[in-house]
CSV table of C-alpha atoms in Angstrom, one decimal:
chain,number,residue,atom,x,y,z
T,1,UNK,CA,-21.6,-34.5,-62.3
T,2,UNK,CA,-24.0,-33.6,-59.4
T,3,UNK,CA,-24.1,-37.6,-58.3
T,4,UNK,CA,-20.4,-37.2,-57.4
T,5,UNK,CA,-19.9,-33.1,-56.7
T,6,UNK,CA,-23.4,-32.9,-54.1
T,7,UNK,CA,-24.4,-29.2,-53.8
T,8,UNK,CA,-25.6,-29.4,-50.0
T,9,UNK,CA,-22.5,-30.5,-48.3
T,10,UNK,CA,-20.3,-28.6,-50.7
T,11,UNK,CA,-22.2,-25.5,-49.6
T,12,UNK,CA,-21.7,-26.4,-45.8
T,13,UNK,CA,-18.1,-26.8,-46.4
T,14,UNK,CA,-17.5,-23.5,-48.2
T,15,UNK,CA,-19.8,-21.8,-45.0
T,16,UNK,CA,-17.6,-23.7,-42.7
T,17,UNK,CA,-14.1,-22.2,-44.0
T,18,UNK,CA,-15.7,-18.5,-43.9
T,19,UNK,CA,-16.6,-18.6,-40.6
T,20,UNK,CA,-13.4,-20.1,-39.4
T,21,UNK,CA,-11.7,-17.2,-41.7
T,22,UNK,CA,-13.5,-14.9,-40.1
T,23,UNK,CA,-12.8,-15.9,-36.9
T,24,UNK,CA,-9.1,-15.8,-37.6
T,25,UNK,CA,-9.5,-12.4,-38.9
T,26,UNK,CA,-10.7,-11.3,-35.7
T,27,UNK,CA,-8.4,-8.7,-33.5
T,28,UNK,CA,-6.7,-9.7,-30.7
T,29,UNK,CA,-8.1,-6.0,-29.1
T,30,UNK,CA,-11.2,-7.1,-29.9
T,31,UNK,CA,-10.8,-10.2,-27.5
T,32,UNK,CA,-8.5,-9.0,-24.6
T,33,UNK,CA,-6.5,-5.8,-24.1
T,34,UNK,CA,-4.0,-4.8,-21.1
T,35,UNK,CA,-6.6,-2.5,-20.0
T,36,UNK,CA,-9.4,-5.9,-19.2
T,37,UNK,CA,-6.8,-6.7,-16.7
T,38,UNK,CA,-5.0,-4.3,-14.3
T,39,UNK,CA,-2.3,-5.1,-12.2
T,40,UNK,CA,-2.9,-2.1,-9.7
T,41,UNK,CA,-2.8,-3.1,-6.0
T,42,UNK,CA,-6.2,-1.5,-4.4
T,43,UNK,CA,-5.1,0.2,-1.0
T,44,UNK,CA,-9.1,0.4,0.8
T,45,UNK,CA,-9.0,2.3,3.9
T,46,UNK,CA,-10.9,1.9,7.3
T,47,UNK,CA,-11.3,5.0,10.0
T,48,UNK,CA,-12.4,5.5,13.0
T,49,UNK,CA,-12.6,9.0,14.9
T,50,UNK,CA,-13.6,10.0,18.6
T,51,UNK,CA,-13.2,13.7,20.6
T,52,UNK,CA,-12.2,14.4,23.6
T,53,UNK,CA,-12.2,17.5,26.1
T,54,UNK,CA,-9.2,19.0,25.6
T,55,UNK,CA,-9.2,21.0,29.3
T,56,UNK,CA,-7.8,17.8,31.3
T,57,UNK,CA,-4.2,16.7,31.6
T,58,UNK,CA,-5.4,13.9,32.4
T,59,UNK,CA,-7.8,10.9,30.8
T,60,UNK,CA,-11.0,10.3,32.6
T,61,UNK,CA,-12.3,6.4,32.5
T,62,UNK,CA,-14.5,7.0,30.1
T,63,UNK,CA,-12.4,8.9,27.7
T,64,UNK,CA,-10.0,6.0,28.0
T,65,UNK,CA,-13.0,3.4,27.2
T,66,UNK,CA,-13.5,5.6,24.0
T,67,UNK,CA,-9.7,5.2,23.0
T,68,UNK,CA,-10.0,1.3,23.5
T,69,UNK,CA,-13.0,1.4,21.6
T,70,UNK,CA,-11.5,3.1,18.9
T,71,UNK,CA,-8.4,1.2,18.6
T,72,UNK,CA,-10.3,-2.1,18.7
T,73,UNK,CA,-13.3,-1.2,15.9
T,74,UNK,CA,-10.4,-1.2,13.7
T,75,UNK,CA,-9.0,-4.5,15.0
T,76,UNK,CA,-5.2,-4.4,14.6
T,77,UNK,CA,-3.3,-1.9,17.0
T,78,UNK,CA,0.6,-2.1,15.1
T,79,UNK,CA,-0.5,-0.8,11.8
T,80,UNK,CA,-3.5,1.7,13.1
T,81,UNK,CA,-2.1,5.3,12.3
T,82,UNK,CA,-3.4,8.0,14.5
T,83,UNK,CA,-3.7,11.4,14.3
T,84,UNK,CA,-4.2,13.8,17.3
T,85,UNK,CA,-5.3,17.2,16.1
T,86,UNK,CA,-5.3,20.0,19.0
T,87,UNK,CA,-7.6,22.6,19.0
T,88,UNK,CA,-6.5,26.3,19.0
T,89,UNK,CA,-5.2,27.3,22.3
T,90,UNK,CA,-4.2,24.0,23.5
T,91,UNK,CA,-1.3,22.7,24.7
T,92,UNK,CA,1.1,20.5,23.1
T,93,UNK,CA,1.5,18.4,26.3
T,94,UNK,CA,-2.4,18.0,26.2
T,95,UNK,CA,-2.1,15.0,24.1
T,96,UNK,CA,0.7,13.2,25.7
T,97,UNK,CA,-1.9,11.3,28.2
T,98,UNK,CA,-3.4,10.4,24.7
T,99,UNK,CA,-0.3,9.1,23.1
T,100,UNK,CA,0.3,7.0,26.4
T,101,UNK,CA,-2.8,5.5,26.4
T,102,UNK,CA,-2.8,4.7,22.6
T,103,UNK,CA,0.8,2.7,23.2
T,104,UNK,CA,-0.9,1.2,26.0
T,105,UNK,CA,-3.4,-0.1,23.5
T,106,UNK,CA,-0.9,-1.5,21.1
T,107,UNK,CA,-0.9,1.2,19.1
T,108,UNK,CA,3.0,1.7,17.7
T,109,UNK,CA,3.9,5.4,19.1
T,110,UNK,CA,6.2,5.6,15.9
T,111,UNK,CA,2.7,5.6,14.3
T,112,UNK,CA,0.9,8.8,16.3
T,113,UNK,CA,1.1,12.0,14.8
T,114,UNK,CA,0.1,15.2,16.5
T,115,UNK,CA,-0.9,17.7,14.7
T,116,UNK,CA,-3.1,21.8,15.2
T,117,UNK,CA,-6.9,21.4,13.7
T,118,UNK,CA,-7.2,23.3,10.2
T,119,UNK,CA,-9.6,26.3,10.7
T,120,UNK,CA,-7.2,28.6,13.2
T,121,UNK,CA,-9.6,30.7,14.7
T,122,UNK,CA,-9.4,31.4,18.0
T,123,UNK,CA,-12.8,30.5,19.2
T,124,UNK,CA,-13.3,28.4,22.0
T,125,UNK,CA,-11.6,24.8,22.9
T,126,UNK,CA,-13.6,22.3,21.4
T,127,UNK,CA,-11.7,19.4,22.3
T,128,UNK,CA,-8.8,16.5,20.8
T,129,UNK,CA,-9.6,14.9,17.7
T,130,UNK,CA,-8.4,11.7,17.3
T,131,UNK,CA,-8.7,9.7,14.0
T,132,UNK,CA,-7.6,6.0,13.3
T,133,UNK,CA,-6.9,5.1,10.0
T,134,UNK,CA,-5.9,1.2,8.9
T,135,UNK,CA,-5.2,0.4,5.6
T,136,UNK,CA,-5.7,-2.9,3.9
T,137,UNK,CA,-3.8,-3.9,0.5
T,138,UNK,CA,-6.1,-5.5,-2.4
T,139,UNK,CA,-4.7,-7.6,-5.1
T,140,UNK,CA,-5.5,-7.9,-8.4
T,141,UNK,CA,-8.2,-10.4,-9.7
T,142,UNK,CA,-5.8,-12.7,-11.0
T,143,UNK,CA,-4.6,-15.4,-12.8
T,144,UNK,CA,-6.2,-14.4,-16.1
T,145,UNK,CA,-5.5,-16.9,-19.3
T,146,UNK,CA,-8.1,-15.4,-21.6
T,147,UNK,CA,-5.1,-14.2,-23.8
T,148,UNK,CA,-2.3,-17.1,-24.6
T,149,UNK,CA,1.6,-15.7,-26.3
T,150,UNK,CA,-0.1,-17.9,-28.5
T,151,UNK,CA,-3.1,-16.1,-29.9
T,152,UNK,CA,-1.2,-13.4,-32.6
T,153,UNK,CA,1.9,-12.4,-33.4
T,154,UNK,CA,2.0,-8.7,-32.3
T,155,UNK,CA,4.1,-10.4,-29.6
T,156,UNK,CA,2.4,-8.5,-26.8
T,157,UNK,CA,2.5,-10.2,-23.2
T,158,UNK,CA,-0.1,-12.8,-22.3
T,159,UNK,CA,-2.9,-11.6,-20.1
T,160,UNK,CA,-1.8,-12.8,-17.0
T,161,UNK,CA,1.6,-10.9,-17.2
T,162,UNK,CA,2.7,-9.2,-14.0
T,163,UNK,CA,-0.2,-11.4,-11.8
T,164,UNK,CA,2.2,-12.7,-9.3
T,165,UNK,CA,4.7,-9.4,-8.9
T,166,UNK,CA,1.1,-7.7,-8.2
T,167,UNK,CA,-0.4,-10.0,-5.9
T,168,UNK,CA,3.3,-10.7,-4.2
T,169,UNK,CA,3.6,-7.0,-3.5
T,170,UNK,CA,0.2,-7.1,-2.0
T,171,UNK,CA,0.6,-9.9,0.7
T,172,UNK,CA,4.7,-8.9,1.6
T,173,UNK,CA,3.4,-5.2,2.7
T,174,UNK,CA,4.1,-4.4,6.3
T,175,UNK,CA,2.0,-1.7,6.2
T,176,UNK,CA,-0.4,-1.0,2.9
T,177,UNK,CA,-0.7,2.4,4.2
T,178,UNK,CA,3.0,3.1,2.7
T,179,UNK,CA,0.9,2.8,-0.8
T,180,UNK,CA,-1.7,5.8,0.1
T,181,UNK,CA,1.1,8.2,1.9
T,182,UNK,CA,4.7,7.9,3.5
T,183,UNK,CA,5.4,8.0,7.3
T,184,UNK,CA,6.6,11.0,8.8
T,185,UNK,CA,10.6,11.0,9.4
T,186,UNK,CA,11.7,10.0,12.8
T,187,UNK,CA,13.8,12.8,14.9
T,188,UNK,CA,17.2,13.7,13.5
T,189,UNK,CA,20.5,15.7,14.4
T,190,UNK,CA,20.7,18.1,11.8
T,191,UNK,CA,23.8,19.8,13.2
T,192,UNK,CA,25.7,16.5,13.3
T,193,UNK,CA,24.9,16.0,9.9
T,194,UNK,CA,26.2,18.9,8.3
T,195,UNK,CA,29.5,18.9,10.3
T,196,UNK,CA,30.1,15.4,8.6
T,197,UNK,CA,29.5,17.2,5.2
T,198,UNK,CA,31.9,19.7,6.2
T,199,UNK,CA,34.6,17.5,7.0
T,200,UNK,CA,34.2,15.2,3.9
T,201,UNK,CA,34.3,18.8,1.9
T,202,UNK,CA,37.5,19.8,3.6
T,203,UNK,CA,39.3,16.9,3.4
T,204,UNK,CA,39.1,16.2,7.2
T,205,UNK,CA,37.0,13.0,7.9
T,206,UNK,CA,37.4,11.5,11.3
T,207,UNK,CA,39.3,8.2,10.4
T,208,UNK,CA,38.4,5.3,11.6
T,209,UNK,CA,39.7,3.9,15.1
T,210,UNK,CA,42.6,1.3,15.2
T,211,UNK,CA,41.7,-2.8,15.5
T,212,UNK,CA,43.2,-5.5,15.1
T,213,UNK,CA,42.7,-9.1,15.5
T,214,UNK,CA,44.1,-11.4,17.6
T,215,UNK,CA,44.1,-15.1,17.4
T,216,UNK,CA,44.1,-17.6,20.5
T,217,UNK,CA,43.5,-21.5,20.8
T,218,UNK,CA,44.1,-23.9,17.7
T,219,UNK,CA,43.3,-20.9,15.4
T,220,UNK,CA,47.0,-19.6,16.2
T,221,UNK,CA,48.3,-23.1,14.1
């Protein structure tokens, strides 16, 4: 009997099928979960910040030289935000030569905000701080195959689910900084707007002005 039935292989065998039992025991958590793989887009954020005196009206060459530097250490003018906070006591027209030389840097004016320096005491003028902020967007570390539709039933997505919405998202942003915070609303007429309300409440819309189309050449056959 133990000429045809050996014991050694037989045992090999039988350790063989446990270990690939075991392995097939194994839960898919235990391999790969959503959480191994996020499909967050990282906004990272550069800044770069520079005073001025805040008694002149005007820039002097060397406060001008600061803004340049400031704008290029950051290295791409359209999507640098600025912020030009005003001490207590200053004048809002204080930081138009500021804004002007900004746009003159590349700097989109849609993309300046002015703004009073938190503290409000009224000590004395220390000057215009100016802070440049760029944002960068950050896709995902992707494509990620560890985890097949293949690998269980639970019927769970495979691991590299949502890897190219994420990392599309990323590269199509104009501006990654509309991840971190929203721009400020451009200038509006708010008296215009509610008269049109009005009208539309009342029954009274302004209708719409008369065309018509006429036809010359070999359109008219």
């Amino acid at each position: 009997m133990n000429d045809h039935f050996p014991q050694r292989p037989l045992r090999q065998a039988v350790l063989l099928a446990l270990t690939l039992l075991a392995g097939a025991c194994t839960p898919v958590e235990a391999l790969w979960t959503p959480a191994d793989t996020p499909r967050d887009v990282t906004v990272e954020r550069a800044e770069s910040a520079a005073w001025l005196p805040a008694t002149r009206n005007r820039l002097a060459p060397a406060d001008t030289a600061q803004l340049r530097r400031l704008i290029e250490e950051l290295g791409e003018p359209p999507r640098t935000r600025v912020t030009i906070a005003l001490p207590t006591g200053a004048e809002q027209h204080q930081a138009v030569p500021v804004v002007r030389a900004l746009a003159g840097f590349g700097v989109d004016p849609a993309n300046i905000t002015v703004a009073r320096q938190l503290g409000g005491d009224a000590g004395p003028v220390r000057g215009i701080a100016v802070t440049a902020e760029l944002y960068a967007a950050v896709p995902p570390r992707c494509p990620d195959w560890r985890r097949t539709v293949m690998d269980d039933n639970s019927f769970r997505p495979s691991s590299n689910f949502g890897c190219a919405n994420a990392n599309n998202l990323a590269v199509m942003l104009a501006d990654p900084g509309d991840l971190a915070a929203p721009r400020r609303l451009g200038p509006a007429d708010g008296a215009a707007q509610e008269a049109a309300v009005d009208r539309y409440k009342t029954n009274k819309v302004t209708p719409l002005k008369a065309s018509s189309t006429v036809l010359t050449g070999a359109s008219q056959q």
